[in-house]
Short mmCIF file of C-alpha atoms and ligand atoms in Angstrom, two decimals:
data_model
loop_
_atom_site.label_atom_id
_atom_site.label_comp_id
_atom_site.label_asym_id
_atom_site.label_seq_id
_atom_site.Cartn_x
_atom_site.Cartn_y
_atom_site.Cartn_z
CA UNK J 150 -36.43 -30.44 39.35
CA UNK J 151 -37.79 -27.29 38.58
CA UNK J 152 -36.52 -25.29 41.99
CA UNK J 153 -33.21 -27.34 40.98
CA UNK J 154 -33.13 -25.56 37.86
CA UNK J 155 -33.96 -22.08 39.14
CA UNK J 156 -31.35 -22.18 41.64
CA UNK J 157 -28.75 -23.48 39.11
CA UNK J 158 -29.82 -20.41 37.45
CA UNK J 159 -29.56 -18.15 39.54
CA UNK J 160 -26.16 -19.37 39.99
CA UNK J 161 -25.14 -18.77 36.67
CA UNK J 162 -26.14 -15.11 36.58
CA UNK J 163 -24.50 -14.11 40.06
CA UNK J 164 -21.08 -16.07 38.19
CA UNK J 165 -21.81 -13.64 35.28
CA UNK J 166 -22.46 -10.55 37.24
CA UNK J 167 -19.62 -11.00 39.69
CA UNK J 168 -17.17 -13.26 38.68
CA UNK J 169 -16.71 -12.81 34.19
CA UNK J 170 -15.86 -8.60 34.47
CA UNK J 171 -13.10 -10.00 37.46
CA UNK J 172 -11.87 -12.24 34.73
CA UNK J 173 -11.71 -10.01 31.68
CA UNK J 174 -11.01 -6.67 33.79
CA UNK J 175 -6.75 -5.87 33.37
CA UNK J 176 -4.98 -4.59 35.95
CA UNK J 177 -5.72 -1.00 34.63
CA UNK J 178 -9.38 -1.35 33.50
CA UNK J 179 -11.43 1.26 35.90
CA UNK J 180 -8.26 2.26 38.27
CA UNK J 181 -8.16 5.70 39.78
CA UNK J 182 -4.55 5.28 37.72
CA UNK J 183 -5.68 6.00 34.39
CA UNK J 184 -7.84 9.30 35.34
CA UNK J 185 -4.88 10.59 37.12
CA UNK J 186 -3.26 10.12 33.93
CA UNK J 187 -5.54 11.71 32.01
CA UNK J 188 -6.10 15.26 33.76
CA UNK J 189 -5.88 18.28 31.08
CA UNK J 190 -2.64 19.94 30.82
CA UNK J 191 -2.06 23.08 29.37
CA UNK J 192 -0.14 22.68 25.82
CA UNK J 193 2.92 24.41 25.72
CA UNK J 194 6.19 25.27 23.34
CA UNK J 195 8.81 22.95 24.78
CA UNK J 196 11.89 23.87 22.27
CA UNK J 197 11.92 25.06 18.95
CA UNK J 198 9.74 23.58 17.29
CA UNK J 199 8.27 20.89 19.73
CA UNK J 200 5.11 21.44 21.67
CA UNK J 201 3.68 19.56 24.63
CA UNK J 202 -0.24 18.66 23.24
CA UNK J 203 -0.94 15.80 26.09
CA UNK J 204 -1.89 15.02 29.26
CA UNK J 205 -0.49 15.46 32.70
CA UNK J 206 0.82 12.20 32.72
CA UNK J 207 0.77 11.33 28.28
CA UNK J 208 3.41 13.03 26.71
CA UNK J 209 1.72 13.63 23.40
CA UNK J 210 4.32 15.87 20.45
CA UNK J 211 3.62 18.22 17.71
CA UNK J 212 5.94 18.94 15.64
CA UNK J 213 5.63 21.96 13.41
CA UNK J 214 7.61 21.84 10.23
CA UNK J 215 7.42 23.63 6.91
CA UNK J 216 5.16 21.40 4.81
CA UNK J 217 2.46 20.36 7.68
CA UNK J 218 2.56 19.05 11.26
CA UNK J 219 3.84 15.31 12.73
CA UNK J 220 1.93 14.20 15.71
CA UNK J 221 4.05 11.48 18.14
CA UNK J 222 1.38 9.58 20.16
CA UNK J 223 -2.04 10.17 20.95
CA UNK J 224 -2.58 8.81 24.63
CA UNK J 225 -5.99 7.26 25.81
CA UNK J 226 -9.11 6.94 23.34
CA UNK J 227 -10.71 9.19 26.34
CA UNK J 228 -7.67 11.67 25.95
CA UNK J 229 -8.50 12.54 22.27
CA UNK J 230 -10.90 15.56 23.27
CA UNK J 231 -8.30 16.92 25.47
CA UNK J 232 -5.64 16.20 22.88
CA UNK J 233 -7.24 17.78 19.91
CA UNK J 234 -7.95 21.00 22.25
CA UNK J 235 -4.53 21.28 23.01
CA UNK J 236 -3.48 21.50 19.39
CA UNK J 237 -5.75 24.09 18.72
CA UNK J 238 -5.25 26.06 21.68
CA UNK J 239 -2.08 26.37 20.36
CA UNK J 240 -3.43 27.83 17.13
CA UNK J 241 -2.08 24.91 14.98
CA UNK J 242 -5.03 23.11 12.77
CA UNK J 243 -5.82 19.33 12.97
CA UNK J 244 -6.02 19.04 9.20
CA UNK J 245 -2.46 20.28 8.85
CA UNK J 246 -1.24 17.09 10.88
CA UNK J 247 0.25 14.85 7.83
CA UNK J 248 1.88 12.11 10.00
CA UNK J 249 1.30 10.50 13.10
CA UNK J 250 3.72 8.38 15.18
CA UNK J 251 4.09 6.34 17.86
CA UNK J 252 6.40 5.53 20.62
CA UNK J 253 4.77 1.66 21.04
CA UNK J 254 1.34 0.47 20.03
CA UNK J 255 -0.07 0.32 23.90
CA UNK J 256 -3.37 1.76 24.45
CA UNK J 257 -2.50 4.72 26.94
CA UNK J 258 -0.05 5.83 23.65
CA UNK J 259 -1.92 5.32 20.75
CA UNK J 260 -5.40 3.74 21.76
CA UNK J 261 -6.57 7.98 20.44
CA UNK J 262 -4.51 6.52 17.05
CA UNK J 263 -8.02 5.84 14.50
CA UNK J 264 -9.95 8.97 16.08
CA UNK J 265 -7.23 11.43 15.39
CA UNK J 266 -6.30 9.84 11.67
CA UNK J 267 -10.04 9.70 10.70
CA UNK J 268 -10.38 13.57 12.06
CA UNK J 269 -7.30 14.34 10.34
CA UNK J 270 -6.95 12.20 7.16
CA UNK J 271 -2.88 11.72 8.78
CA UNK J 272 -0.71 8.95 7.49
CA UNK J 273 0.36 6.47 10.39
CA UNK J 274 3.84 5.08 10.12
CA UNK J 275 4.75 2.47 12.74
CA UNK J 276 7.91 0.22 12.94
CA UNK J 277 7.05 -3.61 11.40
CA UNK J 278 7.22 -4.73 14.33
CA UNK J 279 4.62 -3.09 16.20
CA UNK J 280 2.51 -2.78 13.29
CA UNK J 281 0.49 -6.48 13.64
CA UNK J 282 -0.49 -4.54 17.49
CA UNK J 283 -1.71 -1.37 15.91
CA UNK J 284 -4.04 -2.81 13.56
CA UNK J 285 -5.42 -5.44 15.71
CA UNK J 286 -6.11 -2.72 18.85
CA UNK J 287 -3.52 -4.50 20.93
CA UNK J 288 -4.76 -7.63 21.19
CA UNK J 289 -1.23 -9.21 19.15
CA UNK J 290 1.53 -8.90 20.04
CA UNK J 291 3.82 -11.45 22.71
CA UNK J 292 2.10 -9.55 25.44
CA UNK J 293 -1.14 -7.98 24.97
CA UNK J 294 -2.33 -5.48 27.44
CA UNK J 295 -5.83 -4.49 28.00
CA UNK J 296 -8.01 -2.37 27.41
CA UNK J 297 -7.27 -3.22 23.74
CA UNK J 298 -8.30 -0.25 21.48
CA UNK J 299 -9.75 0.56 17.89
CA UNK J 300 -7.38 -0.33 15.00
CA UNK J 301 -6.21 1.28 13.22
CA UNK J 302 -4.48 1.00 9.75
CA UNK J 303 -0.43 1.44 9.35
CA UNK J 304 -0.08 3.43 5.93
CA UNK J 305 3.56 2.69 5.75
CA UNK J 306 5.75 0.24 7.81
CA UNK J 307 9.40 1.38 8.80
CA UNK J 308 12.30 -0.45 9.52
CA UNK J 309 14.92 0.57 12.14
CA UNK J 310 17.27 3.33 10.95
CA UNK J 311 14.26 4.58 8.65
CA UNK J 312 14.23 8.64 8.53
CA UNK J 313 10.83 9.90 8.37
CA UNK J 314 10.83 13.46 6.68
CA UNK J 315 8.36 16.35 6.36
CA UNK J 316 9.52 19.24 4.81
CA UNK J 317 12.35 20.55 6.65
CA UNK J 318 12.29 18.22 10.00
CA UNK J 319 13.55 14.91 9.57
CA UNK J 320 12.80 11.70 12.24
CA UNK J 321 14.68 9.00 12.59
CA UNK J 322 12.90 5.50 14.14
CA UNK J 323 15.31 3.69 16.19
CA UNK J 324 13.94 0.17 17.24
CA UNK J 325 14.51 -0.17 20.41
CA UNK J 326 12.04 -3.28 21.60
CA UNK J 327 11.42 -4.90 24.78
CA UNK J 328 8.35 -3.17 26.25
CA UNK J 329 6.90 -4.16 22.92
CA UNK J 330 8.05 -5.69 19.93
CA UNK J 331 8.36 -2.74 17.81
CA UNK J 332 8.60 -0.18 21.02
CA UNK J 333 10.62 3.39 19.16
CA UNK J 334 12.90 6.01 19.83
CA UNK J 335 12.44 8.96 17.67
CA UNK J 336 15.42 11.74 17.18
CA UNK J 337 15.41 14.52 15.67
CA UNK J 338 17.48 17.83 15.70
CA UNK J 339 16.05 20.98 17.48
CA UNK J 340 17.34 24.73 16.99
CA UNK J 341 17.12 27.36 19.86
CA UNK J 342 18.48 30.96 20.13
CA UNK J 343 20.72 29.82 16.66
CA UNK J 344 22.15 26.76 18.59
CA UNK J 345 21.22 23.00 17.08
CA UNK J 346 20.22 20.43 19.96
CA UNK J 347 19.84 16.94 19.77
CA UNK J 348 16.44 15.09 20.43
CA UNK J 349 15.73 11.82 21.64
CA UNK J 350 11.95 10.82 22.48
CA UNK J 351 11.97 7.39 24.17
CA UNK J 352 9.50 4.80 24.23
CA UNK J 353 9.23 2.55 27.67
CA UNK J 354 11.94 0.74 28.83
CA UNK J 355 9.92 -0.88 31.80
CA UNK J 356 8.91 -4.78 32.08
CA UNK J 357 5.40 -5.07 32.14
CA UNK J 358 3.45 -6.74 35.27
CA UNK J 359 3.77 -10.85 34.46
CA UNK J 360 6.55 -10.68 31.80
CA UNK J 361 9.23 -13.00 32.24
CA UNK J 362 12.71 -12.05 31.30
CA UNK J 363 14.23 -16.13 31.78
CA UNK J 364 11.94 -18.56 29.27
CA UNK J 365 9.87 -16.49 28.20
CA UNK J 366 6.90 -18.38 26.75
CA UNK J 367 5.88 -16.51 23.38
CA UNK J 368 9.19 -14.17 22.92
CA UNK J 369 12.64 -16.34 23.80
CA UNK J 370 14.70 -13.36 22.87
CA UNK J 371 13.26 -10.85 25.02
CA UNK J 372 15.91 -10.11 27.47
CA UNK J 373 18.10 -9.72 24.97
CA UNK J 374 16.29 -7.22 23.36
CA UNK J 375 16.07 -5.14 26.38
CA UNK J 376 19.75 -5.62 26.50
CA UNK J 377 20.59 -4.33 23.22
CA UNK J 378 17.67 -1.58 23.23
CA UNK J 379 19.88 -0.21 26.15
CA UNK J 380 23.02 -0.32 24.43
CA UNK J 381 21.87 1.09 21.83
CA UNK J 382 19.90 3.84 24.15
CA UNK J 383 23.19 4.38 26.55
CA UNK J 384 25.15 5.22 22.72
CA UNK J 385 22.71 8.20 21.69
CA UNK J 386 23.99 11.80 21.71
CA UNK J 387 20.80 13.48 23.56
CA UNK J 388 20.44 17.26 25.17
CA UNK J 389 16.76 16.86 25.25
CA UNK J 390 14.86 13.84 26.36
CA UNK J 391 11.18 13.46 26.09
CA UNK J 392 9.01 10.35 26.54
CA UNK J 393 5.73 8.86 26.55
CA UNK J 394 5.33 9.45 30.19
CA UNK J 395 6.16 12.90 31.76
CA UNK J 396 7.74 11.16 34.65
CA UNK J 397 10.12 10.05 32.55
CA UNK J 398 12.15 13.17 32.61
CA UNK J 399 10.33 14.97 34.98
CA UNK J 400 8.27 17.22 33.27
CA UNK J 401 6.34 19.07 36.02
CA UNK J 402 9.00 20.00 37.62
CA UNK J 403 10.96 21.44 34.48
CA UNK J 404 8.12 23.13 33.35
CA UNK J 405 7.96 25.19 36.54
CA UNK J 406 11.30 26.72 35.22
CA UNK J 407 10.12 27.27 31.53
CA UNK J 408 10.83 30.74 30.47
CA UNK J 409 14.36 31.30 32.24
CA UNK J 410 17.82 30.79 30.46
CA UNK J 411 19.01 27.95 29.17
CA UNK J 412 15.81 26.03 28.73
CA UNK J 413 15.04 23.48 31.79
CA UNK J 414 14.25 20.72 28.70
CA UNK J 415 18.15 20.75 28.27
CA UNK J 416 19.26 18.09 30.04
CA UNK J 417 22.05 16.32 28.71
CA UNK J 418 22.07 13.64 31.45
CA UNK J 419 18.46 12.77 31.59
CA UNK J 420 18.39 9.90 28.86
CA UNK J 421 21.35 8.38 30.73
CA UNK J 422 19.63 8.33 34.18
CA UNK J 423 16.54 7.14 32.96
CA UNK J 424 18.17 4.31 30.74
CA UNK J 425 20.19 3.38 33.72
CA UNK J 426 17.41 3.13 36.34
CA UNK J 427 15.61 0.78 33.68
CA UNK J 428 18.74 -1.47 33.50
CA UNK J 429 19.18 -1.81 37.24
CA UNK J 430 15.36 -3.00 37.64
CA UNK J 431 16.05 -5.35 34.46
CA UNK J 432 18.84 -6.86 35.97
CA UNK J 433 17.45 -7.32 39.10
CA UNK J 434 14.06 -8.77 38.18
CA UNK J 435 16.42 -11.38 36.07
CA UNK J 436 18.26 -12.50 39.08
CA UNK J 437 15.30 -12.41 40.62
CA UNK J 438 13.64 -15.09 38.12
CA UNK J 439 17.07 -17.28 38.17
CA UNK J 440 16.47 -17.06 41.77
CA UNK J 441 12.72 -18.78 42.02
CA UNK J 442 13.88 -21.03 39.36
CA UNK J 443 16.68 -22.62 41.75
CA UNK J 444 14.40 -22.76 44.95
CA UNK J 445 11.54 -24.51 42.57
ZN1 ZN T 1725 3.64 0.56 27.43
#
């Protein structure tokens, strides 16, 4: 009885060791993906004034204005050192940062979110929608993605349309979910060499590994969200276009050309290309679903 109950044991702590982390471990929990996301990059001026404060891969925004600084996203919990660096490398103050954004409440976008605000005293605004996400670390939301992340507290809740101003730059939020409930666009206007641009930073378009676009269980609207967040997307006037991964609009290879005439970050088309290349994996992964649901 007693070896009986040793072994049994035993058994239960190799199930523990081995088995419970393969169980609560997400598909990006201790990847080689999220360090290659995180490598420093060197902060730099992108347009006006816009500067680059994140990662290689975790596009991270100042935004200087008149009356303090707005911070869009703050990356990985593990990116805040590098993030924080950046800002002062570029001489700017973290006190001075008055409102922080975000393009979705993942936690490779804002898990760095209760860090920076207590290090900053900064207001967080956050669409409604994304708000219940935010303040419970990811873990709410119709798709929660691990690693969740600290809380952290929305000071004020906007609503789509909803211009966020500070001093002389003004935001606007445009809801654009999907990838999350509450998932952003921000625009803003940009001036250069006495010429006014027009600035669109996206959020993810992407569907995320085991979302369903046909019956979904806990959001039945889903594909049509995606289908209107593209519309709406496909309708912006956009010269630059900025997002919460560099790929997105291929910063490396832009900021190889920084410095020459006219700035590589004008690119009229790039919104378009990117919007469309979501839409054509959207589609497909729906026929896709109708598909498996015929053969079942
Ligand atoms: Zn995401």
């Amino acid at each position: 009885m007693n070896q009986t109950r040793k072994i049994l044991s035993l058994f239960i702590v190799i199930v523990c060791l081995t088995v419970w982390p393969m169980l609560t471990r997400s598909q990006y929990d201790s990847s080689a993906l999220l360090k290659s996301w995180n490598q420093p990059q060197k902060p730099f001026q992108i347009i006006g004034n816009i500067y680059y404060v994140g990662t290689t891969n975790l596009g991270c925004y100042l935004i200087k204005t008149n009356a303090g600084l707005i911070l869009l996203d703050t990356a990985l919990e593990e990116s805040a050192p590098l993030v924080r660096a950046n800002i002062e490398a570029l001489g700017f103050k973290l006190k001075d940062i008055k409102i922080m954004l975000s393009s979705h409440a993942h936690f490779d976008h804002t898990a760095g979110h209760a860090a920076m605000k207590a290090a900053t005293g900064a207001k967080v605004y956050a669409l409604k929608e994304d708000t219940p996400i935010l303040e419970s670390g990811g873990q709410q939301g119709f798709h929660p993605i691990k690693p969740f992340y600290p809380p952290v507290k929305v000071d004020k809740q906007l609503r789509d349309g909803e211009v966020v101003r500070l001093g002389d730059v003004a935001m606007t939020a445009l809801h654009t979910p999907g990838h999350t409930e509450g998932n952003t666009a921000w625009t803003m206007k940009v001036t250069e060499n006495g010429k006014s641009y027009n600035v669109v930073f996206t959020a993810s378009l992407s569907i995320n590994p085991g979302v369903k676009m046909v019956n979904n269980p806990t959001w039945a609207g889903v594909a049509e969200a995606y289908a209107q967040s593209f519309a709406k997307l496909k309708a912006l006037p956009c010269d630059v276009f900025l997002g919460p991964h560099t790929q997105f609009f291929s910063m490396a290879d832009k900021l190889k050309r920084l410095g020459t005439q006219p700035n590589p970050f004008i690119d009229p088309p790039g919104l378009q290309a990117f919007v469309a290349s979501n839409e054509k994996a959207y589609h497909e992964q729906i026929q896709r679903e109708r598909k498996e649901a015929l053969t079942k």
